[in-house]
Amino acid sequence: MLSLINSKIFTLRHLSRGNRTSFDKSIGLFGIAVIQFSADPNLQKAVEIKRNLGRKYIWTGQEESQLLEAVEKHGTKWTYISLNYFQSTKSPASLSQKFTYLQLKRKRSSYHNPWTREEDEILKRGVSKYGVGDWISISKLLQNRDNVQIYNRWQVISKTKRGRWTDDEHKLLLDLVDKHGQKWTELSDILNRPAKCIQSYYEYNIVNKKWTAEENNTLYQAIKEYGENWDIIMKHFPYRTVNNVKFHFQYIVACNPNINKGKWNEEEVEAFDKAFKKYGKKWKLISQEVKTRTPQQCKDHIKRQLSKQLSSFFNKRSLS
């Protein structure tokens, strides 16, 4: 029975693009078909063409360089590059995929390269500008490092520091407070110091730091020469904030050359009375109306006036 099955041969006809290619198919042992193609030159040619087409997917070093050069000149115009640089042998989609791969490959090559001091400084500036966590924006500043590398490097260099502050740290803190406000947790990530330490340092060494006689004189001369041009004035106070200097200027008479001292004249009293009726106890606005007295002087002036009136009232009652 098996010998009969093995000996049974039949011929099938297979159509391939209009040409007939014959092959014998014999039913072998256990019903397994065995196909034997006849020698056909057209079939051999088709196989060779298919084999050659497969080779087109293998990129040469010259083609990779050509792709990078094309992207540098024309950007990601894949259809244009496919037509003019590769005669359409590479599809726009394959060009896009290859370029992405080359970019990743270039970044991976830097994985085992140690970070330079320049890269660390760029990373710190990036964190200062974009904030901790915006690694995508920061990675644009470091072309040879990816997001993961940048994140890992930040974890290494952002270890918490303690101890004496440097002049650079002091100035950086002033800049950060001006830009971001008193957000101590965020500043902690940038300055690599505990948030509470930064807050304490800021309040003790910047906000509440006692002004020296030399600083008072410097501010006095600067106001006299430049007016209230704070951009120029602040160049004389690199270790203080703008708000700190402005506050000191407004409330300390000795620092303001435009402020009168001693007894109030008639013009000042008249201007004060009008402003007080208009603004109430808004001393800053009253000071701007009087022009020659600080907010604190205006506040002290009304206290003295009330004290005199009360004294006069009680004196009259005692006499009566």
PDB file of N, CA and C in Angstrom, residues 110-174:
ATOM      1  N   SER A 110      28.195  58.014  23.820  1.00  0.00           N
ATOM      2  CA  SER A 110      28.718  58.854  24.902  1.00  0.00           C
ATOM      3  C   SER A 110      28.387  58.301  26.280  1.00  0.00           C
ATOM      4  N   TYR A 111      27.714  57.160  26.335  1.00  0.00           N
ATOM      5  CA  TYR A 111      27.300  56.625  27.633  1.00  0.00           C
ATOM      6  C   TYR A 111      28.481  56.344  28.549  1.00  0.00           C
ATOM      7  N   HIS A 112      29.545  55.861  27.979  1.00  0.00           N
ATOM      8  CA  HIS A 112      30.691  55.467  28.794  1.00  0.00           C
ATOM      9  C   HIS A 112      31.761  56.559  28.835  1.00  0.00           C
ATOM     10  N   ASN A 113      31.474  57.708  28.215  1.00  0.00           N
ATOM     11  CA  ASN A 113      32.410  58.819  28.283  1.00  0.00           C
ATOM     12  C   ASN A 113      32.161  59.611  29.563  1.00  0.00           C
ATOM     13  N   PRO A 114      33.189  59.924  30.311  1.00  0.00           N
ATOM     14  CA  PRO A 114      32.993  60.695  31.546  1.00  0.00           C
ATOM     15  C   PRO A 114      32.493  62.102  31.239  1.00  0.00           C
ATOM     16  N   TRP A 115      31.686  62.642  32.145  1.00  0.00           N
ATOM     17  CA  TRP A 115      31.182  64.002  31.978  1.00  0.00           C
ATOM     18  C   TRP A 115      32.313  64.999  32.197  1.00  0.00           C
ATOM     19  N   THR A 116      32.365  66.023  31.348  1.00  0.00           N
ATOM     20  CA  THR A 116      33.371  67.066  31.498  1.00  0.00           C
ATOM     21  C   THR A 116      32.851  68.156  32.433  1.00  0.00           C
ATOM     22  N   ARG A 117      33.763  68.988  32.900  1.00  0.00           N
ATOM     23  CA  ARG A 117      33.365  70.102  33.765  1.00  0.00           C
ATOM     24  C   ARG A 117      32.458  71.074  33.011  1.00  0.00           C
ATOM     25  N   GLU A 118      32.741  71.240  31.721  1.00  0.00           N
ATOM     26  CA  GLU A 118      31.910  72.130  30.899  1.00  0.00           C
ATOM     27  C   GLU A 118      30.478  71.603  30.792  1.00  0.00           C
ATOM     28  N   GLU A 119      30.337  70.283  30.620  1.00  0.00           N
ATOM     29  CA  GLU A 119      29.001  69.687  30.543  1.00  0.00           C
ATOM     30  C   GLU A 119      28.244  69.863  31.861  1.00  0.00           C
ATOM     31  N   ASP A 120      28.949  69.707  32.970  1.00  0.00           N
ATOM     32  CA  ASP A 120      28.304  69.899  34.276  1.00  0.00           C
ATOM     33  C   ASP A 120      27.785  71.328  34.435  1.00  0.00           C
ATOM     34  N   GLU A 121      28.580  72.297  33.971  1.00  0.00           N
ATOM     35  CA  GLU A 121      28.161  73.696  34.078  1.00  0.00           C
ATOM     36  C   GLU A 121      26.949  73.971  33.195  1.00  0.00           C
ATOM     37  N   ILE A 122      26.948  73.382  31.992  1.00  0.00           N
ATOM     38  CA  ILE A 122      25.793  73.537  31.095  1.00  0.00           C
ATOM     39  C   ILE A 122      24.553  72.928  31.730  1.00  0.00           C
ATOM     40  N   LEU A 123      24.719  71.776  32.360  1.00  0.00           N
ATOM     41  CA  LEU A 123      23.601  71.112  33.035  1.00  0.00           C
ATOM     42  C   LEU A 123      23.051  71.985  34.156  1.00  0.00           C
ATOM     43  N   LYS A 124      23.930  72.582  34.955  1.00  0.00           N
ATOM     44  CA  LYS A 124      23.487  73.442  36.058  1.00  0.00           C
ATOM     45  C   LYS A 124      22.731  74.662  35.537  1.00  0.00           C
ATOM     46  N   ARG A 125      23.256  75.253  34.447  1.00  0.00           N
ATOM     47  CA  ARG A 125      22.568  76.410  33.865  1.00  0.00           C
ATOM     48  C   ARG A 125      21.203  76.008  33.313  1.00  0.00           C
ATOM     49  N   GLY A 126      21.144  74.808  32.731  1.00  0.00           N
ATOM     50  CA  GLY A 126      19.873  74.310  32.208  1.00  0.00           C
ATOM     51  C   GLY A 126      18.845  74.113  33.302  1.00  0.00           C
ATOM     52  N   VAL A 127      19.279  73.566  34.434  1.00  0.00           N
ATOM     53  CA  VAL A 127      18.372  73.366  35.571  1.00  0.00           C
ATOM     54  C   VAL A 127      17.924  74.708  36.132  1.00  0.00           C
ATOM     55  N   SER A 128      18.852  75.670  36.172  1.00  0.00           N
ATOM     56  CA  SER A 128      18.508  77.001  36.665  1.00  0.00           C
ATOM     57  C   SER A 128      17.473  77.671  35.767  1.00  0.00           C
ATOM     58  N   LYS A 129      17.583  77.414  34.463  1.00  0.00           N
ATOM     59  CA  LYS A 129      16.680  78.058  33.493  1.00  0.00           C
ATOM     60  C   LYS A 129      15.333  77.363  33.388  1.00  0.00           C
ATOM     61  N   TYR A 130      15.362  76.017  33.271  1.00  0.00           N
ATOM     62  CA  TYR A 130      14.127  75.273  33.004  1.00  0.00           C
ATOM     63  C   TYR A 130      13.537  74.596  34.244  1.00  0.00           C
ATOM     64  N   GLY A 131      14.339  74.474  35.289  1.00  0.00           N
ATOM     65  CA  GLY A 131      13.855  73.814  36.493  1.00  0.00           C
ATOM     66  C   GLY A 131      14.156  72.328  36.497  1.00  0.00           C
ATOM     67  N   VAL A 132      14.180  71.754  37.695  1.00  0.00           N
ATOM     68  CA  VAL A 132      14.451  70.322  37.846  1.00  0.00           C
ATOM     69  C   VAL A 132      13.277  69.526  37.286  1.00  0.00           C
ATOM     70  N   GLY A 133      13.572  68.560  36.426  1.00  0.00           N
ATOM     71  CA  GLY A 133      12.531  67.702  35.863  1.00  0.00           C
ATOM     72  C   GLY A 133      12.262  67.932  34.397  1.00  0.00           C
ATOM     73  N   ASP A 134      12.590  69.120  33.881  1.00  0.00           N
ATOM     74  CA  ASP A 134      12.371  69.388  32.454  1.00  0.00           C
ATOM     75  C   ASP A 134      13.590  68.930  31.668  1.00  0.00           C
ATOM     76  N   TRP A 135      13.824  67.619  31.707  1.00  0.00           N
ATOM     77  CA  TRP A 135      15.041  67.058  31.106  1.00  0.00           C
ATOM     78  C   TRP A 135      15.023  67.151  29.580  1.00  0.00           C
ATOM     79  N   ILE A 136      13.835  67.188  28.973  1.00  0.00           N
ATOM     80  CA  ILE A 136      13.754  67.287  27.510  1.00  0.00           C
ATOM     81  C   ILE A 136      14.326  68.619  27.039  1.00  0.00           C
ATOM     82  N   SER A 137      13.925  69.709  27.696  1.00  0.00           N
ATOM     83  CA  SER A 137      14.452  71.029  27.321  1.00  0.00           C
ATOM     84  C   SER A 137      15.944  71.119  27.605  1.00  0.00           C
ATOM     85  N   ILE A 138      16.362  70.567  28.737  1.00  0.00           N
ATOM     86  CA  ILE A 138      17.777  70.629  29.107  1.00  0.00           C
ATOM     87  C   ILE A 138      18.623  69.798  28.150  1.00  0.00           C
ATOM     88  N   SER A 139      18.072  68.678  27.652  1.00  0.00           N
ATOM     89  CA  SER A 139      18.838  67.805  26.749  1.00  0.00           C
ATOM     90  C   SER A 139      19.183  68.505  25.447  1.00  0.00           C
ATOM     91  N   LYS A 140      18.408  69.542  25.084  1.00  0.00           N
ATOM     92  CA  LYS A 140      18.710  70.289  23.861  1.00  0.00           C
ATOM     93  C   LYS A 140      20.000  71.085  24.001  1.00  0.00           C
ATOM     94  N   LEU A 141      20.399  71.351  25.243  1.00  0.00           N
ATOM     95  CA  LEU A 141      21.660  72.060  25.486  1.00  0.00           C
ATOM     96  C   LEU A 141      22.851  71.115  25.440  1.00  0.00           C
ATOM     97  N   LEU A 142      22.593  69.810  25.577  1.00  0.00           N
ATOM     98  CA  LEU A 142      23.651  68.792  25.594  1.00  0.00           C
ATOM     99  C   LEU A 142      23.341  67.769  24.504  1.00  0.00           C
ATOM    100  N   GLN A 143      23.822  68.039  23.294  1.00  0.00           N
ATOM    101  CA  GLN A 143      23.443  67.238  22.131  1.00  0.00           C
ATOM    102  C   GLN A 143      23.875  65.783  22.232  1.00  0.00           C
ATOM    103  N   ASN A 144      24.949  65.522  22.953  1.00  0.00           N
ATOM    104  CA  ASN A 144      25.472  64.153  23.022  1.00  0.00           C
ATOM    105  C   ASN A 144      25.013  63.392  24.263  1.00  0.00           C
ATOM    106  N   ARG A 145      24.044  63.945  24.981  1.00  0.00           N
ATOM    107  CA  ARG A 145      23.527  63.274  26.177  1.00  0.00           C
ATOM    108  C   ARG A 145      22.009  63.182  26.071  1.00  0.00           C
ATOM    109  N   ASP A 146      21.451  62.033  26.457  1.00  0.00           N
ATOM    110  CA  ASP A 146      20.001  61.897  26.411  1.00  0.00           C
ATOM    111  C   ASP A 146      19.385  62.179  27.777  1.00  0.00           C
ATOM    112  N   ASN A 147      18.055  62.100  27.842  1.00  0.00           N
ATOM    113  CA  ASN A 147      17.335  62.459  29.067  1.00  0.00           C
ATOM    114  C   ASN A 147      17.766  61.629  30.270  1.00  0.00           C
ATOM    115  N   VAL A 148      17.949  60.331  30.037  1.00  0.00           N
ATOM    116  CA  VAL A 148      18.314  59.433  31.138  1.00  0.00           C
ATOM    117  C   VAL A 148      19.694  59.784  31.678  1.00  0.00           C
ATOM    118  N   GLN A 149      20.644  60.029  30.766  1.00  0.00           N
ATOM    119  CA  GLN A 149      21.991  60.412  31.199  1.00  0.00           C
ATOM    120  C   GLN A 149      21.964  61.701  32.021  1.00  0.00           C
ATOM    121  N   ILE A 150      21.199  62.674  31.534  1.00  0.00           N
ATOM    122  CA  ILE A 150      21.137  63.972  32.205  1.00  0.00           C
ATOM    123  C   ILE A 150      20.519  63.832  33.593  1.00  0.00           C
ATOM    124  N   TYR A 151      19.449  63.056  33.684  1.00  0.00           N
ATOM    125  CA  TYR A 151      18.807  62.832  34.986  1.00  0.00           C
ATOM    126  C   TYR A 151      19.783  62.163  35.952  1.00  0.00           C
ATOM    127  N   ASN A 152      20.458  61.110  35.484  1.00  0.00           N
ATOM    128  CA  ASN A 152      21.387  60.384  36.353  1.00  0.00           C
ATOM    129  C   ASN A 152      22.551  61.267  36.788  1.00  0.00           C
ATOM    130  N   ARG A 153      23.038  62.096  35.868  1.00  0.00           N
ATOM    131  CA  ARG A 153      24.152  62.973  36.213  1.00  0.00           C
ATOM    132  C   ARG A 153      23.729  64.008  37.258  1.00  0.00           C
ATOM    133  N   TRP A 154      22.498  64.505  37.120  1.00  0.00           N
ATOM    134  CA  TRP A 154      22.016  65.487  38.092  1.00  0.00           C
ATOM    135  C   TRP A 154      21.911  64.878  39.483  1.00  0.00           C
ATOM    136  N   GLN A 155      21.532  63.612  39.541  1.00  0.00           N
ATOM    137  CA  GLN A 155      21.454  62.944  40.835  1.00  0.00           C
ATOM    138  C   GLN A 155      22.829  62.849  41.491  1.00  0.00           C
ATOM    139  N   VAL A 156      23.872  62.762  40.675  1.00  0.00           N
ATOM    140  CA  VAL A 156      25.237  62.643  41.198  1.00  0.00           C
ATOM    141  C   VAL A 156      25.746  63.981  41.708  1.00  0.00           C
ATOM    142  N   ILE A 157      25.546  65.038  40.901  1.00  0.00           N
ATOM    143  CA  ILE A 157      26.149  66.326  41.255  1.00  0.00           C
ATOM    144  C   ILE A 157      25.265  67.165  42.170  1.00  0.00           C
ATOM    145  N   SER A 158      24.049  66.705  42.432  1.00  0.00           N
ATOM    146  CA  SER A 158      23.144  67.501  43.266  1.00  0.00           C
ATOM    147  C   SER A 158      23.077  66.997  44.706  1.00  0.00           C
ATOM    148  N   LYS A 159      24.112  66.317  45.148  1.00  0.00           N
ATOM    149  CA  LYS A 159      24.138  65.872  46.545  1.00  0.00           C
ATOM    150  C   LYS A 159      24.164  67.077  47.471  1.00  0.00           C
ATOM    151  N   THR A 160      23.424  66.991  48.543  1.00  0.00           N
ATOM    152  CA  THR A 160      23.256  68.111  49.452  1.00  0.00           C
ATOM    153  C   THR A 160      24.582  68.546  50.067  1.00  0.00           C
ATOM    154  N   LYS A 161      24.809  69.869  50.001  1.00  0.00           N
ATOM    155  CA  LYS A 161      26.014  70.441  50.590  1.00  0.00           C
ATOM    156  C   LYS A 161      25.656  71.204  51.860  1.00  0.00           C
ATOM    157  N   ARG A 162      26.614  71.297  52.743  1.00  0.00           N
ATOM    158  CA  ARG A 162      26.454  72.090  53.957  1.00  0.00           C
ATOM    159  C   ARG A 162      27.738  72.885  54.161  1.00  0.00           C
ATOM    160  N   GLY A 163      27.702  73.755  55.162  1.00  0.00           N
ATOM    161  CA  GLY A 163      28.905  74.517  55.447  1.00  0.00           C
ATOM    162  C   GLY A 163      28.854  75.920  54.870  1.00  0.00           C
ATOM    163  N   ARG A 164      30.013  76.537  54.817  1.00  0.00           N
ATOM    164  CA  ARG A 164      30.114  77.944  54.440  1.00  0.00           C
ATOM    165  C   ARG A 164      29.699  78.169  52.989  1.00  0.00           C
ATOM    166  N   TRP A 165      28.980  79.274  52.770  1.00  0.00           N
ATOM    167  CA  TRP A 165      28.546  79.631  51.420  1.00  0.00           C
ATOM    168  C   TRP A 165      29.666  80.377  50.703  1.00  0.00           C
ATOM    169  N   THR A 166      29.793  80.103  49.411  1.00  0.00           N
ATOM    170  CA  THR A 166      30.767  80.827  48.597  1.00  0.00           C
ATOM    171  C   THR A 166      30.116  82.092  48.037  1.00  0.00           C
ATOM    172  N   ASP A 167      30.940  82.996  47.526  1.00  0.00           N
ATOM    173  CA  ASP A 167      30.409  84.219  46.911  1.00  0.00           C
ATOM    174  C   ASP A 167      29.528  83.894  45.708  1.00  0.00           C
ATOM    175  N   ASP A 168      29.937  82.885  44.927  1.00  0.00           N
ATOM    176  CA  ASP A 168      29.147  82.493  43.750  1.00  0.00           C
ATOM    177  C   ASP A 168      27.769  81.975  44.160  1.00  0.00           C
ATOM    178  N   GLU A 169      27.726  81.189  45.242  1.00  0.00           N
ATOM    179  CA  GLU A 169      26.442  80.679  45.727  1.00  0.00           C
ATOM    180  C   GLU A 169      25.551  81.820  46.219  1.00  0.00           C
ATOM    181  N   HIS A 170      26.162  82.773  46.896  1.00  0.00           N
ATOM    182  CA  HIS A 170      25.413  83.920  47.412  1.00  0.00           C
ATOM    183  C   HIS A 170      24.765  84.694  46.264  1.00  0.00           C
ATOM    184  N   LYS A 171      25.544  84.971  45.226  1.00  0.00           N
ATOM    185  CA  LYS A 171      25.021  85.718  44.076  1.00  0.00           C
ATOM    186  C   LYS A 171      23.968  84.908  43.324  1.00  0.00           C
ATOM    187  N   LEU A 172      24.201  83.600  43.213  1.00  0.00           N
ATOM    188  CA  LEU A 172      23.230  82.738  42.534  1.00  0.00           C
ATOM    189  C   LEU A 172      21.902  82.725  43.282  1.00  0.00           C
ATOM    190  N   LEU A 173      21.962  82.709  44.611  1.00  0.00           N
ATOM    191  CA  LEU A 173      20.745  82.740  45.420  1.00  0.00           C
ATOM    192  C   LEU A 173      19.962  84.024  45.172  1.00  0.00           C
ATOM    193  N   LEU A 174      20.658  85.147  45.097  1.00  0.00           N
ATOM    194  CA  LEU A 174      19.986  86.420  44.827  1.00  0.00           C
ATOM    195  C   LEU A 174      19.276  86.381  43.478  1.00  0.00           C
TER     196      LEU A 174
END
